[in-house]
Coordinates of N, CA, C and O in Angstrom, one line a residue:
Q1 N 22.0 -12.3 -6.7 CA 21.8 -13.2 -5.6 C 22.2 -14.6 -6.1 O 22.9 -15.3 -5.4
I2 N 21.7 -15.0 -7.2 CA 22.1 -16.4 -7.7 C 23.5 -16.5 -8.0 O 24.2 -17.5 -7.6
A3 N 24.2 -15.5 -8.6 CA 25.6 -15.5 -8.9 C 26.4 -15.6 -7.5 O 27.3 -16.4 -7.4
G4 N 25.9 -14.9 -6.5 CA 26.6 -15.0 -5.2 C 26.4 -16.4 -4.6 O 27.4 -16.9 -4.0
L5 N 25.3 -17.0 -4.8 CA 25.1 -18.4 -4.3 C 26.0 -19.4 -5.0 O 26.5 -20.3 -4.4
R6 N 26.2 -19.2 -6.2 CA 27.1 -20.1 -7.0 C 28.5 -20.0 -6.6 O 29.2 -21.0 -6.7
T7 N 28.9 -18.8 -6.1 CA 30.3 -18.7 -5.8 C 30.7 -18.7 -4.3 O 31.8 -18.7 -3.9
S8 N 29.7 -18.6 -3.4 CA 29.9 -18.5 -2.0 C 29.3 -19.7 -1.2 O 28.1 -19.8 -1.1
P9 N 30.2 -20.5 -0.7 CA 29.7 -21.7 0.1 C 29.0 -21.2 1.3 O 28.0 -21.8 1.8
D10 N 29.4 -20.0 1.9 CA 28.7 -19.5 3.1 C 27.3 -19.0 2.7 O 26.4 -19.3 3.5
A11 N 27.1 -18.4 1.6 CA 25.8 -18.0 1.2 C 24.9 -19.2 0.9 O 23.7 -19.2 1.3
R12 N 25.4 -20.2 0.3 CA 24.6 -21.5 0.1 C 24.2 -22.1 1.4 O 23.1 -22.5 1.6
A13 N 25.2 -22.1 2.4 CA 24.9 -22.7 3.7 C 23.8 -21.9 4.4 O 22.9 -22.4 5.1
K14 N 23.9 -20.6 4.3 CA 22.9 -19.7 4.9 C 21.5 -20.0 4.4 O 20.5 -20.1 5.1
I15 N 21.4 -20.1 3.0 CA 20.1 -20.4 2.4 C 19.6 -21.8 2.9 O 18.4 -22.0 3.2
R16 N 20.5 -22.8 2.8 CA 20.1 -24.1 3.2 C 19.6 -24.1 4.7 O 18.7 -24.9 5.0
G17 N 20.2 -23.3 5.5 CA 19.8 -23.2 6.9 C 18.4 -22.6 7.1 O 17.8 -22.9 8.1
Q18 N 18.0 -21.8 6.1 CA 16.7 -21.2 6.2 C 15.6 -22.2 5.7 O 14.4 -21.9 5.9
L19 N 16.0 -23.2 5.0 CA 15.0 -24.2 4.5 C 14.8 -25.3 5.5 O 15.7 -26.1 5.8
H20 N 13.6 -25.3 6.1 CA 13.4 -26.4 7.1 C 12.1 -27.0 6.8 O 11.2 -26.5 6.0
G21 N 11.9 -28.2 7.3 CA 10.7 -29.0 7.1 C 10.4 -29.3 5.7 O 11.3 -29.6 4.9
D22 N 9.2 -29.3 5.3 CA 8.7 -29.7 4.0 C 9.1 -28.7 2.9 O 9.1 -29.0 1.8
V23 N 9.4 -27.5 3.3 CA 9.8 -26.4 2.3 C 11.0 -26.9 1.5 O 11.1 -26.7 0.3
S24 N 12.0 -27.6 2.2 CA 13.2 -28.0 1.5 C 12.8 -29.0 0.4 O 13.6 -29.2 -0.6
L25 N 11.7 -29.7 0.5 CA 11.3 -30.7 -0.5 C 10.8 -30.0 -1.8 O 10.8 -30.7 -2.8
L26 N 10.5 -28.7 -1.7 CA 10.0 -28.0 -2.9 C 11.2 -27.5 -3.8 O 11.0 -27.1 -4.9
I27 N 12.4 -27.5 -3.2 CA 13.5 -26.9 -3.9 C 14.0 -27.8 -5.0 O 14.3 -29.0 -4.8
P28 N 14.2 -27.3 -6.3 CA 14.7 -28.1 -7.3 C 16.2 -28.4 -7.1 O 16.9 -27.5 -6.7
R29 N 16.6 -29.7 -7.3 CA 18.0 -30.1 -7.1 C 18.6 -30.6 -8.4 O 19.8 -30.8 -8.4
T30 N 17.9 -30.8 -9.4 CA 18.5 -31.2 -10.7 C 17.9 -30.3 -11.8 O 17.0 -29.6 -11.6
L31 N 18.6 -30.3 -12.9 CA 18.1 -29.5 -14.0 C 16.7 -29.8 -14.5 O 15.9 -28.9 -14.7
P32 N 16.3 -31.1 -14.6 CA 14.9 -31.4 -14.9 C 14.0 -30.8 -13.9 O 12.9 -30.3 -14.2
E33 N 14.3 -30.9 -12.6 CA 13.4 -30.4 -11.6 C 13.4 -28.8 -11.7 O 12.3 -28.2 -11.5
R34 N 14.5 -28.2 -12.0 CA 14.5 -26.8 -12.2 C 13.6 -26.3 -13.3 O 12.9 -25.3 -13.2
R35 N 13.6 -27.1 -14.4 CA 12.7 -26.8 -15.5 C 11.3 -26.9 -15.1 O 10.4 -26.0 -15.5
V36 N 10.9 -28.0 -14.4 CA 9.6 -28.2 -14.0 C 9.2 -27.1 -13.0 O 8.1 -26.5 -13.0
F37 N 10.1 -26.7 -12.1 CA 9.8 -25.6 -11.2 C 9.5 -24.3 -11.9 O 8.6 -23.5 -11.5
A38 N 10.3 -24.0 -12.9 CA 10.1 -22.8 -13.7 C 8.7 -22.8 -14.3 O 8.0 -21.8 -14.3
A39 N 8.3 -23.9 -14.9 CA 7.0 -24.0 -15.5 C 5.9 -23.9 -14.4 O 4.9 -23.2 -14.6
L40 N 6.1 -24.5 -13.3 CA 5.1 -24.4 -12.2 C 5.1 -22.9 -11.7 O 4.0 -22.4 -11.4
S41 N 6.2 -22.2 -11.7 CA 6.2 -20.8 -11.3 C 5.4 -20.0 -12.2 O 4.6 -19.1 -11.8
L42 N 5.5 -20.2 -13.5 CA 4.6 -19.5 -14.5 C 3.2 -19.8 -14.3 O 2.3 -18.9 -14.3
T43 N 2.8 -21.0 -14.0 CA 1.5 -21.4 -13.8 C 0.9 -20.8 -12.5 O -0.2 -20.3 -12.4
A44 N 1.8 -20.8 -11.4 CA 1.3 -20.1 -10.2 C 1.1 -18.7 -10.4 O 0.2 -18.1 -9.9
G45 N 2.0 -18.0 -11.1 CA 1.9 -16.6 -11.4 C 0.5 -16.3 -12.1 O -0.2 -15.3 -11.7
I46 N 0.2 -17.1 -13.0 CA -1.1 -16.9 -13.8 C -2.3 -17.2 -12.9 O -3.2 -16.4 -12.7
C47 N -2.3 -18.4 -12.4 CA -3.5 -18.9 -11.7 C -3.7 -18.2 -10.3 O -4.9 -17.8 -10.0
E48 N -2.7 -17.9 -9.6 CA -2.9 -17.2 -8.3 C -3.2 -15.8 -8.5 O -4.0 -15.3 -7.7
E49 N -2.7 -15.2 -9.5 CA -3.1 -13.8 -9.7 C -4.5 -13.6 -10.2 O -5.2 -12.7 -9.8
I50 N -4.9 -14.6 -11.1 CA -6.4 -14.6 -11.5 C -7.3 -14.8 -10.3 O -8.3 -14.1 -10.1
A51 N -6.9 -15.8 -9.4 CA -7.7 -16.1 -8.3 C -7.7 -15.0 -7.2 O -8.8 -14.6 -6.8
Y52 N -6.5 -14.5 -6.8 CA -6.4 -13.6 -5.7 C -6.6 -12.1 -6.1 O -7.2 -11.4 -5.3
R53 N -6.1 -11.7 -7.2 CA -6.3 -10.3 -7.6 C -7.4 -10.2 -8.6 O -8.3 -9.3 -8.4
G54 N -7.5 -11.0 -9.5 CA -8.6 -10.9 -10.5 C -10.0 -11.2 -10.0 O -10.9 -10.4 -10.2
F55 N -10.1 -12.3 -9.2 CA -11.5 -12.6 -8.7 C -11.7 -12.1 -7.3 O -12.6 -11.4 -7.0
M56 N -10.8 -12.6 -6.4 CA -11.1 -12.3 -4.9 C -11.0 -10.8 -4.7 O -11.9 -10.3 -4.0
L57 N -10.1 -10.1 -5.2 CA -10.0 -8.7 -4.9 C -11.2 -8.0 -5.5 O -11.8 -7.1 -4.9
W58 N -11.6 -8.4 -6.7 CA -12.8 -7.8 -7.4 C -14.0 -8.0 -6.5 O -14.8 -7.1 -6.2
Y59 N -14.2 -9.3 -6.0 CA -15.4 -9.6 -5.2 C -15.4 -8.9 -3.9 O -16.4 -8.3 -3.5
L60 N -14.2 -8.8 -3.2 CA -14.2 -8.1 -2.0 C -14.4 -6.6 -2.1 O -15.0 -6.0 -1.3
A61 N -14.0 -6.1 -3.3 CA -14.2 -4.7 -3.6 C -15.7 -4.4 -3.8 O -16.1 -3.2 -3.7
T62 N -16.5 -5.4 -4.0 CA -18.0 -5.1 -4.1 C -18.6 -5.0 -2.7 O -19.7 -4.5 -2.5
L63 N -17.8 -5.5 -1.6 CA -18.3 -5.5 -0.3 C -17.6 -4.5 0.6 O -18.1 -4.1 1.6
L64 N -16.3 -4.1 0.2 CA -15.5 -3.3 1.1 C -14.9 -2.2 0.2 O -14.8 -2.3 -1.0
P65 N -14.3 -1.2 0.9 CA -13.5 -0.2 0.1 C -12.4 -0.9 -0.6 O -11.9 -1.9 0.0
V66 N -11.9 -0.3 -1.7 CA -10.8 -1.0 -2.4 C -9.6 -1.2 -1.6 O -9.0 -2.3 -1.7
A67 N -9.2 -0.3 -0.8 CA -8.0 -0.5 0.1 C -8.2 -1.7 1.0 O -7.2 -2.5 1.2
A68 N -9.3 -1.8 1.6 CA -9.6 -2.9 2.5 C -9.6 -4.2 1.7 O -9.1 -5.3 2.2
A69 N -10.2 -4.2 0.5 CA -10.3 -5.4 -0.3 C -8.8 -5.9 -0.7 O -8.6 -7.1 -0.6
V70 N -8.0 -4.9 -1.0 CA -6.6 -5.3 -1.3 C -5.9 -5.9 0.0 O -5.2 -6.9 -0.1
A71 N -6.1 -5.3 1.1 CA -5.5 -5.8 2.4 C -6.1 -7.2 2.7 O -5.3 -8.1 3.1
V72 N -7.4 -7.4 2.6 CA -8.0 -8.7 3.0 C -7.5 -9.8 2.0 O -7.1 -10.9 2.4
S73 N -7.5 -9.5 0.7 CA -7.1 -10.5 -0.3 C -5.6 -10.8 -0.1 O -5.2 -12.0 -0.2
A74 N -4.8 -9.8 0.3 CA -3.4 -10.1 0.6 C -3.2 -11.0 1.8 O -2.3 -11.9 1.8
A75 N -4.0 -10.7 2.8 CA -3.9 -11.6 4.0 C -4.3 -13.0 3.7 O -3.6 -13.9 4.1
I76 N -5.3 -13.2 2.9 CA -5.8 -14.5 2.6 C -4.7 -15.2 1.7 O -4.4 -16.4 1.9
F77 N -4.1 -14.4 0.8 CA -3.0 -14.9 0.0 C -1.9 -15.4 0.9 O -1.3 -16.5 0.6
G78 N -1.5 -14.6 1.8 CA -0.5 -15.0 2.8 C -0.8 -16.3 3.5 O 0.1 -17.2 3.6
F79 N -2.0 -16.4 4.1 CA -2.4 -17.6 4.8 C -2.5 -18.8 3.9 O -2.2 -19.9 4.4
A80 N -2.7 -18.6 2.6 CA -2.8 -19.7 1.7 C -1.4 -20.3 1.5 O -1.3 -21.5 1.1
H81 N -0.3 -19.6 1.9 CA 1.0 -20.1 1.8 C 1.6 -20.6 3.2 O 2.8 -20.7 3.4
I82 N 0.7 -21.0 4.1 CA 1.1 -21.4 5.4 C 2.0 -22.7 5.3 O 2.8 -22.9 6.2
Y83 N 1.8 -23.4 4.3 CA 2.7 -24.6 4.1 C 4.1 -24.3 4.1 O 5.0 -25.2 4.3
L84 N 4.5 -23.0 3.8 CA 5.9 -22.6 3.8 C 6.4 -22.3 5.2 O 7.6 -22.0 5.4
G85 N 5.5 -22.2 6.1 CA 5.8 -21.8 7.5 C 5.3 -20.4 7.8 O 5.0 -19.6 7.0
W86 N 5.2 -20.2 9.1 CA 4.6 -18.9 9.6 C 5.4 -17.7 9.1 O 4.8 -16.6 8.8
S87 N 6.7 -17.8 9.1 CA 7.5 -16.7 8.7 C 7.2 -16.3 7.3 O 7.3 -15.1 6.9
H88 N 6.8 -17.2 6.4 CA 6.5 -16.9 5.0 C 5.1 -16.4 4.9 O 4.8 -15.7 3.9
V89 N 4.3 -16.6 5.8 CA 2.9 -16.1 5.7 C 2.9 -14.5 5.6 O 2.3 -13.9 4.8
L90 N 3.7 -13.9 6.5 CA 3.8 -12.5 6.6 C 4.5 -12.0 5.3 O 4.0 -11.0 4.6
R91 N 5.6 -12.6 4.9 CA 6.3 -12.2 3.7 C 5.4 -12.3 2.4 O 5.3 -11.4 1.6
T92 N 4.7 -13.4 2.3 CA 3.9 -13.7 1.2 C 2.7 -12.7 1.2 O 2.2 -12.2 0.1
G93 N 2.2 -12.4 2.4 CA 1.1 -11.5 2.5 C 1.5 -10.1 2.0 O 0.8 -9.4 1.3
L94 N 2.7 -9.7 2.4 CA 3.3 -8.4 1.9 C 3.5 -8.4 0.4 O 3.2 -7.4 -0.2
V95 N 3.9 -9.5 -0.1 CA 4.0 -9.6 -1.6 C 2.7 -9.5 -2.2 O 2.5 -8.7 -3.2
G96 N 1.7 -10.1 -1.6 CA 0.3 -10.0 -2.1 C -0.2 -8.6 -2.1 O -1.0 -8.2 -3.0
L97 N 0.1 -7.9 -1.0 CA -0.3 -6.5 -0.9 C 0.3 -5.6 -2.0 O -0.4 -4.9 -2.6
V98 N 1.6 -5.8 -2.2 CA 2.2 -5.1 -3.3 C 1.6 -5.4 -4.7 O 1.3 -4.5 -5.5
L99 N 1.4 -6.7 -4.9 CA 0.8 -7.1 -6.2 C -0.6 -6.6 -6.3 O -1.0 -6.2 -7.4
G100 N -1.4 -6.5 -5.2 CA -2.7 -6.0 -5.2 C -2.7 -4.5 -5.5 O -3.5 -4.0 -6.3
V101 N -1.8 -3.8 -4.9 CA -1.7 -2.3 -5.2 C -1.3 -2.1 -6.7 O -1.9 -1.2 -7.3
I102 N -0.4 -2.9 -7.2 CA 0.0 -2.8 -8.6 C -1.2 -3.0 -9.5 O -1.4 -2.3 -10.5
Y103 N -1.9 -4.1 -9.2 CA -3.1 -4.4 -10.0 C -4.1 -3.2 -10.0 O -4.6 -2.8 -11.0
V104 N -4.4 -2.6 -8.8 CA -5.3 -1.5 -8.7 C -4.8 -0.3 -9.5 O -5.5 0.4 -10.2
L105 N -3.5 0.0 -9.3 CA -2.9 1.1 -10.0 C -2.9 1.0 -11.5 O -3.1 2.0 -12.3
T106 N -2.6 -0.2 -12.0 CA -2.5 -0.4 -13.4 C -3.8 -0.8 -14.1 O -3.9 -0.6 -15.3
G107 N -4.7 -1.4 -13.3 CA -5.9 -1.9 -13.9 C -5.7 -3.2 -14.8 O -6.6 -3.6 -15.5
S108 N -4.6 -3.8 -14.7 CA -4.2 -4.9 -15.5 C -3.7 -6.0 -14.6 O -2.8 -5.8 -13.7
L109 N -4.0 -7.3 -14.9 CA -3.4 -8.4 -14.2 C -2.1 -8.8 -14.8 O -1.3 -9.6 -14.1
W110 N -1.7 -8.3 -16.0 CA -0.5 -8.8 -16.6 C 0.7 -8.4 -15.8 O 1.7 -9.2 -15.7
V111 N 0.8 -7.2 -15.2 CA 2.0 -6.8 -14.4 C 2.1 -7.7 -13.2 O 3.2 -8.3 -13.0
P112 N 1.1 -7.9 -12.4 CA 1.2 -8.8 -11.2 C 1.5 -10.2 -11.6 O 2.3 -10.9 -10.9
I113 N 0.9 -10.7 -12.7 CA 1.2 -12.0 -13.2 C 2.7 -12.2 -13.5 O 3.4 -13.1 -13.1
A114 N 3.3 -11.2 -14.2 CA 4.7 -11.3 -14.6 C 5.6 -11.2 -13.4 O 6.6 -11.9 -13.3
L115 N 5.3 -10.3 -12.5 CA 6.1 -10.1 -11.3 C 6.0 -11.4 -10.4 O 7.0 -11.8 -9.9
H116 N 4.8 -11.9 -10.2 CA 4.7 -13.1 -9.4 C 5.5 -14.3 -10.0 O 6.2 -14.9 -9.2
A117 N 5.3 -14.5 -11.3 CA 6.0 -15.6 -11.9 C 7.6 -15.3 -11.8 O 8.3 -16.3 -11.5
A118 N 8.0 -14.1 -12.0 CA 9.4 -13.8 -11.9 C 10.0 -14.1 -10.5 O 11.1 -14.7 -10.3
V119 N 9.2 -13.6 -9.5 CA 9.7 -13.9 -8.1 C 9.8 -15.4 -7.8 O 10.8 -15.9 -7.2
D120 N 8.8 -16.1 -8.3 CA 8.8 -17.6 -8.1 C 10.0 -18.3 -8.8 O 10.7 -19.1 -8.3
V121 N 10.2 -17.9 -10.1 CA 11.3 -18.4 -10.9 C 12.6 -18.2 -10.2 O 13.5 -19.0 -10.0
V122 N 12.8 -16.9 -9.8 CA 14.1 -16.5 -9.2 C 14.3 -17.3 -7.9 O 15.4 -17.7 -7.6
S123 N 13.2 -17.4 -7.1 CA 13.3 -18.2 -5.9 C 13.7 -19.6 -6.1 O 14.6 -20.2 -5.4
G124 N 13.2 -20.2 -7.1 CA 13.5 -21.6 -7.5 C 15.0 -21.7 -7.9 O 15.7 -22.7 -7.6
Y125 N 15.4 -20.8 -8.8 CA 16.8 -20.8 -9.2 C 17.7 -20.5 -8.1 O 18.8 -21.1 -8.0
A126 N 17.4 -19.7 -7.1 CA 18.2 -19.4 -6.0 C 18.3 -20.7 -5.1 O 19.4 -21.1 -4.7
G127 N 17.2 -21.3 -4.9 CA 17.2 -22.6 -4.2 C 18.0 -23.7 -4.9 O 18.7 -24.4 -4.2
F128 N 17.9 -23.7 -6.2 CA 18.7 -24.7 -7.0 C 20.2 -24.4 -6.8 O 21.0 -25.3 -6.5
A129 N 20.6 -23.1 -6.9 CA 22.0 -22.7 -6.7 C 22.5 -23.1 -5.3 O 23.6 -23.4 -5.1
A130 N 21.6 -23.0 -4.3 CA 22.0 -23.3 -2.9 C 22.0 -24.8 -2.6 O 22.8 -25.2 -1.8
C131 N 21.1 -25.5 -3.3 CA 20.9 -26.9 -2.9 C 21.1 -28.0 -3.9 O 20.9 -29.2 -3.7
A132 N 21.5 -27.6 -5.1 CA 21.7 -28.6 -6.2 C 22.6 -29.7 -5.8 O 23.5 -29.5 -5.0
E133 N 22.4 -30.8 -6.5 CA 23.3 -32.0 -6.2 C 24.7 -31.8 -6.6 O 25.6 -32.5 -6.2
T134 N 25.0 -30.8 -7.4 CA 26.4 -30.5 -7.8 C 26.9 -29.4 -6.9 O 26.2 -28.5 -6.5
P135 N 28.2 -29.3 -6.7 CA 28.8 -28.2 -5.9 C 28.4 -26.8 -6.6 O 28.5 -26.7 -7.8
A136 N 28.1 -25.9 -5.8 CA 27.7 -24.5 -6.2 C 26.5 -24.5 -7.1 O 26.3 -23.5 -7.8
G137 N 25.7 -25.6 -7.2 CA 24.6 -25.6 -8.1 C 24.9 -25.3 -9.5 O 24.2 -24.7 -10.3
A138 N 26.1 -25.8 -10.0 CA 26.6 -25.4 -11.3 C 25.7 -26.0 -12.4 O 25.8 -25.5 -13.5
G139 N 24.9 -27.0 -12.1 CA 24.0 -27.5 -13.2 C 24.7 -28.4 -14.2 O 24.3 -28.4 -15.3
T140 N 25.8 -29.0 -13.8 CA 26.5 -29.9 -14.7 C 26.5 -31.3 -14.2 O 26.2 -31.6 -13.0
E141 N 26.8 -32.3 -14.9 CA 27.0 -33.7 -14.6 C 25.9 -34.2 -13.7 O 24.9 -34.6 -14.2
N142 N 26.1 -34.2 -12.4 CA 25.1 -34.8 -11.5 C 23.7 -34.2 -11.6 O 22.7 -34.7 -11.2
A143 N 23.7 -32.9 -12.0 CA 22.4 -32.2 -12.0 C 21.5 -32.7 -13.1 O 20.3 -32.4 -13.1
H144 N 22.0 -33.6 -14.0 CA 21.2 -34.1 -15.1 C 20.4 -35.3 -14.6 O 19.5 -35.8 -15.3
R145 N 20.6 -35.8 -13.4 CA 19.9 -37.0 -12.9 C 18.5 -36.8 -12.7 O 18.0 -35.7 -12.4

């Protein structure tokens, strides 16, 4: 995906067209911003998985069947990302559902943490490739600003 964005002006334009409102402000446009975004992605992967899968899912499972607890925690996770827009609420909720199922199946938070962080890092890099200050998000010259 990222390689395609670097080489295809049409692919970059399509991604930029999907970024509206405040979401576009979150996209890294310089190399320093991309580095900070990657660190933030790792932090989000750790903190959100501990909060939503480690604590919330555990707590809900004391009140509900495990499957329902996974679904409810995924829905709450999705709604927590409303700042990305309504279309992302459903997508993020589905990601939360998958991460919850993985957590229940593996019994470990490490796999969902790694996957969550990876998805966020790749999203940031794709956004950078689509929106960087240099043509094709090449990450040279102007990207150092």
